[in-house]
DNA sequence: GTCTATAGCTGGATAGAC
DNA sequence: GTCTATCCAGCTATAGAC
């Protein structure tokens, strides 16, 4: 009857996303999820059959969200340095919009490592890795960079971009950052991270 | 009557540490904690009064464990580069012995940010920060390094050392690392991280 | 101190009326 | 599809015997 009142199914999904990503699987309850969606537990079970199935659908989409952009960029054709710039900027912008995403994904993965297979079944990890590995070898043969394995390069990039969001409660709680200064720190990091990583591999 | 059978109180604490750090506050149950400690729920409540109090004592000691060494090193007298080497080595060695520590601390902090005040009440954060800030200014005036704020330097160091442990489920699950190759990666990182950070600030 | 028993609640899931 | 009512399992916490 309006745009505001979406159908119940979507309301549940939106509420579940908030609750699961804030409290985790164990900490969230269907009662609260239903309540915030303006309906009842029965409706949740009607649409999603079980807490676990509901969680899975949330986790899956969030997981892909976290890793989709990096996979996309790495599969394009561009010099490594350009790809580096794009990945860092895209990731930081995305995470500024959803700063709780990394800790949600990583903590749930920690408690249930098998979920990684569900999460990554549609991400072409091997294609991304071999393509990147090939590009690194080419550019190192041409004397642009020194060799580093593809997975280590990815790890270093993600460490510098994602970790600040994981440590955010400490930064704002004890290291004097505010919401605003944290955000401008991350804006500054777009350049900083690229420089730091690139300097560590360029010849 | 032996060294193996410690008193119940310690058995409960050890069991609680395992359960909480693997499953988090919400996911762990006093039933299972008691069972693995070879006793009953009643004993847990007898010694620790409530689930929350038991959790707090665990969280507190783990939190201090994570940040004690870095604070210790930063308060010593030594050139910045030496401190950098020590922090990275100490942290990586410690985390290799308890790889689940960072995700436990950070995820619980995410779900309940106020805990940071309990966790840090005995860590002299401000003393550490001002001392480091002073040292950075001195060394940058002497032309050794460029200026970087103390908290940003700490953030960068911790990002490079801690993040691999947070991402470990992905590294071993999808990026081809084994327990062994992960460990030797981290050994290699002791030097790598120091070089990378130092190059990013040295003149 | 250590146990059993149980109170009292909240959780997920299902049955059945409409 | 949507709701109310209800079942049953699991949880924390406490009472009380020994």
mmCIF file of N, CA, C and O in Angstrom, chain B residues 4 71 92 94-95 109 117 128 136 142 159 172:
data_model
loop_
_atom_site.group_PDB
_atom_site.id
_atom_site.type_symbol
_atom_site.label_atom_id
_atom_site.label_comp_id
_atom_site.label_asym_id
_atom_site.label_seq_id
_atom_site.Cartn_x
_atom_site.Cartn_y
_atom_site.Cartn_z
ATOM 1 N N UNK B 4 47.984 -33.152 38.571
ATOM 2 C CA UNK B 4 47.015 -33.209 37.480
ATOM 3 C C UNK B 4 45.646 -32.673 37.922
ATOM 4 O O UNK B 4 45.069 -31.822 37.286
ATOM 5 N N UNK B 71 52.639 -2.490 25.308
ATOM 6 C CA UNK B 71 52.782 -1.391 26.260
ATOM 7 C C UNK B 71 54.144 -1.468 26.943
ATOM 8 O O UNK B 71 54.843 -0.460 27.082
ATOM 9 N N UNK B 92 53.939 -11.605 17.424
ATOM 10 C CA UNK B 92 53.749 -12.769 16.557
ATOM 11 C C UNK B 92 53.998 -14.057 17.330
ATOM 12 O O UNK B 92 53.235 -15.017 17.218
ATOM 13 N N UNK B 94 53.637 -14.563 20.524
ATOM 14 C CA UNK B 94 52.512 -14.787 21.439
ATOM 15 C C UNK B 94 51.287 -15.298 20.695
ATOM 16 O O UNK B 94 50.649 -16.263 21.117
ATOM 17 N N UNK B 95 50.983 -14.660 19.577
ATOM 18 C CA UNK B 95 49.768 -15.034 18.847
ATOM 19 C C UNK B 95 49.878 -16.413 18.200
ATOM 20 O O UNK B 95 48.866 -17.101 18.045
ATOM 21 N N UNK B 109 34.278 -7.176 21.896
ATOM 22 C CA UNK B 109 34.308 -5.720 22.013
ATOM 23 C C UNK B 109 33.288 -5.083 21.084
ATOM 24 O O UNK B 109 32.644 -4.084 21.419
ATOM 25 N N UNK B 117 36.627 -0.380 28.727
ATOM 26 C CA UNK B 117 37.063 0.376 29.896
ATOM 27 C C UNK B 117 37.539 -0.559 30.993
ATOM 28 O O UNK B 117 38.587 -0.342 31.597
ATOM 29 N N UNK B 128 51.762 5.653 27.616
ATOM 30 C CA UNK B 128 52.376 5.016 26.453
ATOM 31 C C UNK B 128 52.300 5.927 25.230
ATOM 32 O O UNK B 128 53.294 6.134 24.529
ATOM 33 N N UNK B 136 58.710 9.956 18.724
ATOM 34 C CA UNK B 136 58.552 10.162 17.276
ATOM 35 C C UNK B 136 58.977 11.587 16.902
ATOM 36 O O UNK B 136 59.696 11.799 15.916
ATOM 37 N N UNK B 142 65.416 14.977 14.398
ATOM 38 C CA UNK B 142 66.801 14.590 14.073
ATOM 39 C C UNK B 142 66.912 14.044 12.651
ATOM 40 O O UNK B 142 67.990 13.580 12.244
ATOM 41 N N UNK B 159 47.976 -3.818 12.621
ATOM 42 C CA UNK B 159 47.284 -4.306 11.425
ATOM 43 C C UNK B 159 48.086 -5.414 10.753
ATOM 44 O O UNK B 159 47.561 -6.480 10.437
ATOM 45 N N UNK B 172 43.620 -20.606 5.568
ATOM 46 C CA UNK B 172 43.743 -22.069 5.562
ATOM 47 C C UNK B 172 42.587 -22.716 4.806
ATOM 48 O O UNK B 172 42.748 -23.790 4.226
#
